CSV table of C-alpha atoms and ligand atoms in Angstrom, one decimal:
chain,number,residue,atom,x,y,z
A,1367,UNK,CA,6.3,17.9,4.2
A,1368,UNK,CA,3.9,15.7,5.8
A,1369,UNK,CA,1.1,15.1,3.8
A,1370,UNK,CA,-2.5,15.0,5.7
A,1371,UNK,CA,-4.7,13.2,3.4
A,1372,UNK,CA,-7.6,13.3,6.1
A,1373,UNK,CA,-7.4,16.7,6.8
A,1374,UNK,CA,-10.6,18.9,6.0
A,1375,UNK,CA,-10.1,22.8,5.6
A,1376,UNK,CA,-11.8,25.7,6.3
A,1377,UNK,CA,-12.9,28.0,3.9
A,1378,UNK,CA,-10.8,30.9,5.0
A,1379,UNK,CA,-7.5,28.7,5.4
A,1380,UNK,CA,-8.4,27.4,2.0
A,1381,UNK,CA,-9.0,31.0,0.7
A,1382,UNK,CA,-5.5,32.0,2.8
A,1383,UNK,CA,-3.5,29.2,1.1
A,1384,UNK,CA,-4.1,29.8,-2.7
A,1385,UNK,CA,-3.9,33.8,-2.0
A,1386,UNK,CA,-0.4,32.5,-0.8
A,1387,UNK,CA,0.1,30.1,-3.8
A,1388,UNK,CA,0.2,27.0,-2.0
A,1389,UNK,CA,-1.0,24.7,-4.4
A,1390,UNK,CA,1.4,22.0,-4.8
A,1391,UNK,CA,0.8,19.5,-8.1
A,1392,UNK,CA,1.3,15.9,-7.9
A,1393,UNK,CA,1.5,13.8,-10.7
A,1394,UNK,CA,0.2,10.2,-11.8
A,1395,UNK,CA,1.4,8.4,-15.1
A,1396,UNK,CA,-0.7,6.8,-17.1
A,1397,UNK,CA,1.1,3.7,-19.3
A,1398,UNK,CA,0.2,2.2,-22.0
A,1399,UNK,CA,-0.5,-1.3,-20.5
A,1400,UNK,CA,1.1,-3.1,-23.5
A,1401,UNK,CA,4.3,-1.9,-23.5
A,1402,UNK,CA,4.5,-0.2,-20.1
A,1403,UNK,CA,5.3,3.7,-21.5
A,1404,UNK,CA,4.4,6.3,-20.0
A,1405,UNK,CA,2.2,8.1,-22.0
A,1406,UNK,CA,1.0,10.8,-20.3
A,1407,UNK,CA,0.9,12.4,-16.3
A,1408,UNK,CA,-2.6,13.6,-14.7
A,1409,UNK,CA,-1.9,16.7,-12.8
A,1410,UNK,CA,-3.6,16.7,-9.1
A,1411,UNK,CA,-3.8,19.3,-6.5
A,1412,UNK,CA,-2.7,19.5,-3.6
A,1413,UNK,CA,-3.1,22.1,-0.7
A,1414,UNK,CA,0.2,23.2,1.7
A,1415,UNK,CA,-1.6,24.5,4.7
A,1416,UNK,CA,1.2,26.5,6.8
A,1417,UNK,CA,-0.8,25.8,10.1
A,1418,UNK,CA,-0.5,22.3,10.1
A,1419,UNK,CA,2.6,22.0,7.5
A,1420,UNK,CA,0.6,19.6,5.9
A,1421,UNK,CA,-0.1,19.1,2.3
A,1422,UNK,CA,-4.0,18.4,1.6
A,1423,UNK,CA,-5.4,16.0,-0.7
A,1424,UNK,CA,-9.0,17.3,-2.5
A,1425,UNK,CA,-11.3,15.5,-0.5
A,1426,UNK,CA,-10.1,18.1,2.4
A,1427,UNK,CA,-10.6,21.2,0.4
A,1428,UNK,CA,-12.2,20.6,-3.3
A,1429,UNK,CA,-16.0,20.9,-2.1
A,1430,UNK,CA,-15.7,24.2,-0.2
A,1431,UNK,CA,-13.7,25.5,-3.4
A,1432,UNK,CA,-16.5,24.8,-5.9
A,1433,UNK,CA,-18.8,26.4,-3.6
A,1434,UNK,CA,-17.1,29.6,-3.8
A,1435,UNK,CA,-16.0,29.4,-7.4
A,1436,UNK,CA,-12.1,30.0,-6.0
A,1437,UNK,CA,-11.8,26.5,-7.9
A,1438,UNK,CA,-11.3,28.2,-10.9
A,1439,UNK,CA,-7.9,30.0,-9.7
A,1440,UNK,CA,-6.5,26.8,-8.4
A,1441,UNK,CA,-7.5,25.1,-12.1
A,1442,UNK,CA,-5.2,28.0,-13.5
A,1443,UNK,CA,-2.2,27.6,-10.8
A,1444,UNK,CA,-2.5,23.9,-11.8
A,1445,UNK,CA,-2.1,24.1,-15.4
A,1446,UNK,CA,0.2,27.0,-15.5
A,1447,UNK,CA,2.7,24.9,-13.1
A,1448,UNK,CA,1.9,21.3,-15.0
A,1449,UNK,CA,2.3,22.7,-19.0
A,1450,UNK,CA,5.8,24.2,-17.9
A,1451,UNK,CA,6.5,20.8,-16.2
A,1452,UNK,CA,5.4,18.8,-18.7
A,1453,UNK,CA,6.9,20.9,-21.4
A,1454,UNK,CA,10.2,20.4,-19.7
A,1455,UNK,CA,10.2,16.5,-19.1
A,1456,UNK,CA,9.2,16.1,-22.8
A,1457,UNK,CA,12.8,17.1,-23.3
A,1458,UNK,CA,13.3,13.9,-21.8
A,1459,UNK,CA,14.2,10.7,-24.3
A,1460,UNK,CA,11.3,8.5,-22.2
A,1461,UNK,CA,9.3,12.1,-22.4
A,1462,UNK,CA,8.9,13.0,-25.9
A,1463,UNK,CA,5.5,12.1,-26.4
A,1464,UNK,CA,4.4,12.8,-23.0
A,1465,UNK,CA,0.6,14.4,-22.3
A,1466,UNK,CA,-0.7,15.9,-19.6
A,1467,UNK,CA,-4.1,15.8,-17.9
A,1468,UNK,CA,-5.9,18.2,-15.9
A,1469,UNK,CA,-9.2,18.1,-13.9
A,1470,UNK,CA,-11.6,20.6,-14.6
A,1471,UNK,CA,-14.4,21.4,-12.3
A,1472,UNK,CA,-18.1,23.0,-13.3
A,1473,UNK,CA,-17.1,26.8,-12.8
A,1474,UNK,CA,-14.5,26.5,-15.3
A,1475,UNK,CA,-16.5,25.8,-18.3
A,1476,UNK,CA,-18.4,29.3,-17.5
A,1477,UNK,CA,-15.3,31.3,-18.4
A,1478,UNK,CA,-16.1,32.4,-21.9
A,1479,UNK,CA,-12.1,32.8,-22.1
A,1480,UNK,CA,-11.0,29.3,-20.7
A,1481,UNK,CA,-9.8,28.3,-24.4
A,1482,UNK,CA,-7.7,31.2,-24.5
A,1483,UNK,CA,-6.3,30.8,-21.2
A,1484,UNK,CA,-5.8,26.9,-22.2
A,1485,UNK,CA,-4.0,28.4,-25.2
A,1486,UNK,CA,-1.7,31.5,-23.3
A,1487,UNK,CA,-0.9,28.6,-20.8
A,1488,UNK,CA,0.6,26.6,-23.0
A,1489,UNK,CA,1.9,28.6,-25.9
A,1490,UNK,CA,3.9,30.6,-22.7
A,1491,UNK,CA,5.1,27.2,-21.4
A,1492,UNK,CA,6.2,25.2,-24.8
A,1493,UNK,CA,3.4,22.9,-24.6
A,1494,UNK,CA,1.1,21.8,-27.9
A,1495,UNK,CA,-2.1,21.5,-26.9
A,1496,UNK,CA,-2.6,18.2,-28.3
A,1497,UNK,CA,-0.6,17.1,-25.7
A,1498,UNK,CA,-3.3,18.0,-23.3
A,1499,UNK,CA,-5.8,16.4,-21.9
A,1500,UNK,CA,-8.7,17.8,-20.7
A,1501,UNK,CA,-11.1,15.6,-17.6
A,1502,UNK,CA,-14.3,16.4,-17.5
A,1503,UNK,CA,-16.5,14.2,-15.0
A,1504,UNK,CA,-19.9,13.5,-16.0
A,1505,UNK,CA,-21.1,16.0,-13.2
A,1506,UNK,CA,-19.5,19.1,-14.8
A,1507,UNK,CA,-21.5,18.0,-18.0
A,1508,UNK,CA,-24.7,17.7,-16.5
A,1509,UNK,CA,-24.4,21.7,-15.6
A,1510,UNK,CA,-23.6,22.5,-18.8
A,1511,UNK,CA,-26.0,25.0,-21.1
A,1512,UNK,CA,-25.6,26.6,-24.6
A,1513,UNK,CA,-22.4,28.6,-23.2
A,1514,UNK,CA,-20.9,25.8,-21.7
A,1515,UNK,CA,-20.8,23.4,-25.1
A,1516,UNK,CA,-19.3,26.4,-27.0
A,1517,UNK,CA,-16.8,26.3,-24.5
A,1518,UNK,CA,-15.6,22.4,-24.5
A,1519,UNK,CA,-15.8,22.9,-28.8
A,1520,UNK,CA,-13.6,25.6,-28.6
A,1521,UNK,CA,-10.8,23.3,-26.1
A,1522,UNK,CA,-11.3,20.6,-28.8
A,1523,UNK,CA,-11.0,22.7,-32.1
A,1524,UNK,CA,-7.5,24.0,-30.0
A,1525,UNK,CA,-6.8,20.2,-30.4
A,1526,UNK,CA,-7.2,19.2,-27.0
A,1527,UNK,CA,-8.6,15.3,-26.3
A,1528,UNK,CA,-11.7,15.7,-24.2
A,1529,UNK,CA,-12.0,12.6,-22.1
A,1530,UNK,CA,-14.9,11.7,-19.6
A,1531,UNK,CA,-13.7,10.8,-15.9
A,1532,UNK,CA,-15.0,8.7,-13.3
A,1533,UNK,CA,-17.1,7.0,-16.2
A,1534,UNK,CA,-19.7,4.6,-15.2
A,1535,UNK,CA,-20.4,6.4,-12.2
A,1536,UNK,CA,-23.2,9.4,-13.4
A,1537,UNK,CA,-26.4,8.4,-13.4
A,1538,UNK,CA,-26.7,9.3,-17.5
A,1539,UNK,CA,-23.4,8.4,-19.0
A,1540,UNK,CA,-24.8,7.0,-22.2
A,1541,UNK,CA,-26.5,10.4,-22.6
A,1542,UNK,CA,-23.5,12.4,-22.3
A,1543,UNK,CA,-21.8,10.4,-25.3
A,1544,UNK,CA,-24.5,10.7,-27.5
A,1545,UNK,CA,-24.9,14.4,-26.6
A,1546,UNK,CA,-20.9,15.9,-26.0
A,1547,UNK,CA,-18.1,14.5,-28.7
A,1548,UNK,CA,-15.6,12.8,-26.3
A,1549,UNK,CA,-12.2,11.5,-27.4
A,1550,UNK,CA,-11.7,9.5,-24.1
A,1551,UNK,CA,-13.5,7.9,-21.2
A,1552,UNK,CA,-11.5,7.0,-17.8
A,1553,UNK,CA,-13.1,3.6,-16.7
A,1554,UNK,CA,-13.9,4.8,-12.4
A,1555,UNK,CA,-11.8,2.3,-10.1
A,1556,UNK,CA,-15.4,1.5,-8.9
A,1557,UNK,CA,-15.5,-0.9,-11.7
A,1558,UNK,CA,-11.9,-2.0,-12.5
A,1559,UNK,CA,-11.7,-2.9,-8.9
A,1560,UNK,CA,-13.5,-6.3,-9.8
A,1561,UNK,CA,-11.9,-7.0,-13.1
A,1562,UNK,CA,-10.1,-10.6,-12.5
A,1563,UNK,CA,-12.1,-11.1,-9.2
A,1564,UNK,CA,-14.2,-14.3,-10.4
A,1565,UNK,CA,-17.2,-12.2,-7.9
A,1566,UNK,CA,-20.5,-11.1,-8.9
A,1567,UNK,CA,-19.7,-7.9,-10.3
A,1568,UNK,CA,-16.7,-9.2,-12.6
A,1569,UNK,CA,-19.4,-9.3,-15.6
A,1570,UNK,CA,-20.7,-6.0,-15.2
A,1571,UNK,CA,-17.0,-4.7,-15.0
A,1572,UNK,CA,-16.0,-6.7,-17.8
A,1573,UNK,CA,-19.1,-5.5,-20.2
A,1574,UNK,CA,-18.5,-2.0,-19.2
A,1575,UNK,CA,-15.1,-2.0,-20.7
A,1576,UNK,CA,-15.6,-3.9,-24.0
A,1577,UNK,CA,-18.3,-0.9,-24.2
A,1578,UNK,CA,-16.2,1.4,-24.0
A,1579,UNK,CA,-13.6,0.1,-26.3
A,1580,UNK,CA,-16.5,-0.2,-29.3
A,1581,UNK,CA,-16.7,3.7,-28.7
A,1582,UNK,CA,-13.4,3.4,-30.6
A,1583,UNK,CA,-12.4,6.9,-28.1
A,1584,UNK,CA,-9.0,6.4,-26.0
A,1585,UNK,CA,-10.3,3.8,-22.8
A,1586,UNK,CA,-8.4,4.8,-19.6
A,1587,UNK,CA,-9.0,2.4,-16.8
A,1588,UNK,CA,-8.2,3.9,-13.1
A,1589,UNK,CA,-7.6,2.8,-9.9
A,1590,UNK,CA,-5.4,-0.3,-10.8
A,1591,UNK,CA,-4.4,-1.8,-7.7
A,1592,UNK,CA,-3.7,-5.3,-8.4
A,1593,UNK,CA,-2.2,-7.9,-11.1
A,1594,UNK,CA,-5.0,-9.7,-11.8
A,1595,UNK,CA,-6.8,-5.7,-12.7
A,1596,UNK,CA,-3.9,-5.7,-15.3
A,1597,UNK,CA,-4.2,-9.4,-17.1
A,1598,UNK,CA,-7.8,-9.1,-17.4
A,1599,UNK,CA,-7.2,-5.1,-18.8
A,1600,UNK,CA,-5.0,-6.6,-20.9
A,1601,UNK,CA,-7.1,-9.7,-22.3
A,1602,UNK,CA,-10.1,-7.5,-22.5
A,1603,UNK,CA,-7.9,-5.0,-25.0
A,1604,UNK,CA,-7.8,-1.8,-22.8
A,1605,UNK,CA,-4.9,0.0,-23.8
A,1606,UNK,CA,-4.2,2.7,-21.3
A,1607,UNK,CA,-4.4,2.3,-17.1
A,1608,UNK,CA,-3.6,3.9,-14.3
A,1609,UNK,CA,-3.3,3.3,-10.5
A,1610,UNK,CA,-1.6,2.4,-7.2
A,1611,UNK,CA,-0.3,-0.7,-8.3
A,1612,UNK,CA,2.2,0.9,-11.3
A,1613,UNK,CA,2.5,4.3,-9.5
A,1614,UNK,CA,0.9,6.7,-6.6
A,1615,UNK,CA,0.8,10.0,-7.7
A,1616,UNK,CA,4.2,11.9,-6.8
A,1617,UNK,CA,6.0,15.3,-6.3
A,1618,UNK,CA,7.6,16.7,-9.6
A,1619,UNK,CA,11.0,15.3,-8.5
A,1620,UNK,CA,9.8,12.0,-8.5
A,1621,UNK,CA,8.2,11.9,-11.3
A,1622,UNK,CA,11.3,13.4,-13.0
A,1623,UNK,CA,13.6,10.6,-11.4
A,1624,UNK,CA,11.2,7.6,-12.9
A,1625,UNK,CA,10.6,9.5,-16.0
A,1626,UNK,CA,15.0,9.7,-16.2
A,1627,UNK,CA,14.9,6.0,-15.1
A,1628,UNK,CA,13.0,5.1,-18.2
A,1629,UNK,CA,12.1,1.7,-17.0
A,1630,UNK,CA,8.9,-0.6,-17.3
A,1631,UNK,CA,7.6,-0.5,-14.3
A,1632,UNK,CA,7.6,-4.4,-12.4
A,1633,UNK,CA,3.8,-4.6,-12.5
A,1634,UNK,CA,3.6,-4.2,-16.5
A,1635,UNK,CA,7.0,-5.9,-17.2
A,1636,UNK,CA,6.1,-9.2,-19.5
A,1637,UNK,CA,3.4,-11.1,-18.6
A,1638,UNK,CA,5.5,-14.4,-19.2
A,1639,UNK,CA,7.7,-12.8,-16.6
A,1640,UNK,CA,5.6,-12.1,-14.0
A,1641,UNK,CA,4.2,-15.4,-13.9
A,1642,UNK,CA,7.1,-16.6,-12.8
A,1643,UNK,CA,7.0,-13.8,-9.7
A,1644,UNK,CA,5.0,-15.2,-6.5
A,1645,UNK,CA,1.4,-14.3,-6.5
B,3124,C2E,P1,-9.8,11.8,-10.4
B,3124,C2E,O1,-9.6,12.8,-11.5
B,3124,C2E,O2,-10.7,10.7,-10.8
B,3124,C2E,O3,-8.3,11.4,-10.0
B,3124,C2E,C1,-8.0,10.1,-9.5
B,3124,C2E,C2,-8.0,10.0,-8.0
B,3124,C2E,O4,-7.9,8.7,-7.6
B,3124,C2E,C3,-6.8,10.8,-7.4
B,3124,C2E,O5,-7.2,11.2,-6.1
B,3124,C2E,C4,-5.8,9.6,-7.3
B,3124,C2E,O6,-4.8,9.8,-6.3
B,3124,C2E,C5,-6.7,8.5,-7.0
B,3124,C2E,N1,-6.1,7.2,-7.4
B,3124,C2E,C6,-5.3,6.9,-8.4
B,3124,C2E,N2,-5.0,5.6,-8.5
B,3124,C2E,C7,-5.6,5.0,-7.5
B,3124,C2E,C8,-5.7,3.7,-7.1
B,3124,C2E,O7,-5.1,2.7,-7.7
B,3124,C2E,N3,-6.5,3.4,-6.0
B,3124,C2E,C9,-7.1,4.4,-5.3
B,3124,C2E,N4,-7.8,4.0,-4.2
B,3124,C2E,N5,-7.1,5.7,-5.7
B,3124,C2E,C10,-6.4,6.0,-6.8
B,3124,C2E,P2,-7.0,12.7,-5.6
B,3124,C2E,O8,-5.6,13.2,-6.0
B,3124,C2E,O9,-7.3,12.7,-4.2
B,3124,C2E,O10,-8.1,13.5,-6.4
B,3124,C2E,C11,-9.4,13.3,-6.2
B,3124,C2E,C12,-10.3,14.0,-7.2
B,3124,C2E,O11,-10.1,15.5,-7.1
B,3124,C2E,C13,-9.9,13.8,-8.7
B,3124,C2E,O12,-10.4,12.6,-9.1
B,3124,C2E,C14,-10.4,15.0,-9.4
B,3124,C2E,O13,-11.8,14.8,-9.7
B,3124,C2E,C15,-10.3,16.1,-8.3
B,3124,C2E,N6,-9.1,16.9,-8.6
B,3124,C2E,C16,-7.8,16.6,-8.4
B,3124,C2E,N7,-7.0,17.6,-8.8
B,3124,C2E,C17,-7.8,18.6,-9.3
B,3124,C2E,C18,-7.6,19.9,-9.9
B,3124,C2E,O14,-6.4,20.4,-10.1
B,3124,C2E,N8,-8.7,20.6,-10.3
B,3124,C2E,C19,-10.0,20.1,-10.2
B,3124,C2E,N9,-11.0,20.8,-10.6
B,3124,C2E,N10,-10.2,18.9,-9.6
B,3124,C2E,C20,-9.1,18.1,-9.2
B,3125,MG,MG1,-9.1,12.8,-13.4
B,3126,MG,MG1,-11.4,9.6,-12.2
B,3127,MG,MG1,-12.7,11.1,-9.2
C-alpha cells in the first residue's frame, strides 16, 4: 500500500471510504524515557482511498471530517479496531501494561452516550479502561459547554486518564487546567523541537516542561526527533516521550513484531552507551 501523506480528499471520497470501512490504524509507542518501555501506543488514522490505492494521513482528510460531523464514526472504527488490538498485544510479556490512546475531535464530546460507547468498546474487546487514554487538544476544550464537561467526567469516573494534546500551542492553556481536571499534558513538538539546541527558544522550551512536571499530571513530550531532545528530556525529569527518533507510527504488524522483539530501542538504550555512539 503506498501511503500518500500529501494527498488531500474530497468530501465525497472521504464519505465513500469510511462507508467502505477504510480506515486503517497506525500506531506510535510512547516509552518511558528512563528505562525505554513501552508504555502505551497512540492510535492514528489513516484513510485507504481505492482510487489512488493510497493510504491518507489526517492532514488530507481530518478537516473536511469535522465539518461534517462523519469524524465521529471514524473516532468509533478507531477505537473499536485499537481496544481489540491493544487487548491482544497486552497478552504479550513486553505488553502487559500496555495503554492505548486515542484522538478525540470536538463532535465527539456532544454524544451524550460517548462514555457508554467508551465502555461497550472495551468491555467487548477485553480492554480496562484505565488502560485508555483519552487526547483531547485544547481546541476541543474551548467548544465545550455544560453538556460537554459532563461528558469528559463521565470518561474519567470510567477511569480513563484525560490528557491534554498539543499543549502549549492554544492560546489559553493555563485556563484549561485550572478549569477541566486533566491527568496528562502532551508537551507539542513545537517546543521539544528546541530542547538541547543552545538557540533562543531553548529556555522557553525548557520552562515549559518543568511547568508541566510541577502539575504533578503524566508529562508526555512529542515529536522527539533527535538525541540531544532525549538527554535534555531526561535531565529536565520528563518521564514519558514520543517521536520519530524512537519510532514512526506503524501498521499493527509492526508494531506487534517490536512489541515481540521486546528490546530498548537504540535511541533510549543507556546514556553511558550512547555516548560512546558517533554524534
Ligand atoms: P497528534 O495527536 O498530536 O498526533 C501526533 C502527530 O505527530 C501524528 O501525526 C504523528 O505521526 C506525528 N508525529 C509523531 N512523532 C513525530 C515526530 O517526531 N516528528 C514529527 N514531525 N511528527 C511526529 P498524524 O498521524 O498525521 O496525526 C495528526 C493529527 O491528527 C493528530 O495529532 C491528531 O490530532 C489527529 N488524529 C489522528 N488520528 C486521529 C483519530 O483517530 N481521531 C481524531 N479525532 N483525530 C486524529
Ligand atoms: Mg494525540
Ligand atoms: Mg499532539
Ligand atoms: Mg497534533
Amino acid at each position: 500500500m503506498a501511503s500518500g501523506a500529501a494527498q488531500t480528499l474530497t468530501a465525497e471520497r472521504i464519505a465513500r471510504a469510511l462507508e467502505q470501512g477504510d480506515v486503517v490504524v497506525h500506531y506510535q509507542p510512547c516509552y518511558d524515557l528512563r528505562t525505554g518501555e513501552m508504555v502505551a501506543v497512540e492510535a492514528l488514522a489513516r484513510l485507504f482511498d481505492r482510487e489512488s490505492g493510497e493510504l491518507v494521513e489526517p492532514a488530507g482528510f481530518l478537516e473536511p471530517l469535522e465539518e461534517s460531523g462523519l469524524v465521529v464514526h471514524l473516532d468509533e472504527m478507531v477505537l473499536t479496531a485499537a481496544a481489540e488490538q491493544v487487548a491482544q498485544w497486552r497478552q504479550l510479556p513486553a505488553g502487559d501494561r500496555l495503554c492505548l490512546a486515542v484522538n478525540l475531535s470536538p463532535a465527539d464530546l456532544d454524544d451524550p452516550m460517548l462514555p457508554a460507547r467508551f465502555r461497550e468498546a472495551t468491555e467487548a474487546a477485553g480492554l480496562p479502561l484505565n488502560a485508555v487514554i483519552v487526547e483531547l487538544t485544547e481546541t476541543v476544550l474551548s467548544r465545550t459547554g455544560q453538556g460537554h464537561e459532563q461528558v469528559l467526567a463521565e470518561l474519567a469516573a470510567l477511569g480513563c486518564n484525560i490528557t491534554l494534546d498539543d499543549f502549549g500551542t492554544g492560546n489559553a492553556s493555563f485556563d484549561y487546567l485550572r478549569r477541566f481536571r486533566v491527568d496528562g499534558v502532551k508537551i507539542d513538538r513545537s517546543f521539544v523541537q528546541f530542547l538541547g539546541s543552545g538557540g533562543p527558544h531553548e529556555r522557553m522550551a525548557e520552562s515549559l516542561v518543568r511547568f508541566c512536571l510541577s502539575l504533578g499530571v503524566h508529562v508526555v513530550a512529542e515529536g522527539i526527533e533527535r538525541p540531544q531532545h532525549v538527554a535534555a528530556l531526561r535531565r529536565l525529569g520528563c518521564p514519558f516521550g514520543q517521536g520519530f527518533l524512537m519510532s514512526r507510527p506503524l501498521d499493527a504488524d509492526a508494531l506487534g513484531a517490536l512489541l515481540r522483539a521486546d528490546r530498548v530501542p537504540a535511541s533510549l538504550a543507556h546514556p553511558a552507551e550512547r555516548a560512546e555512539l558517533p554524534a
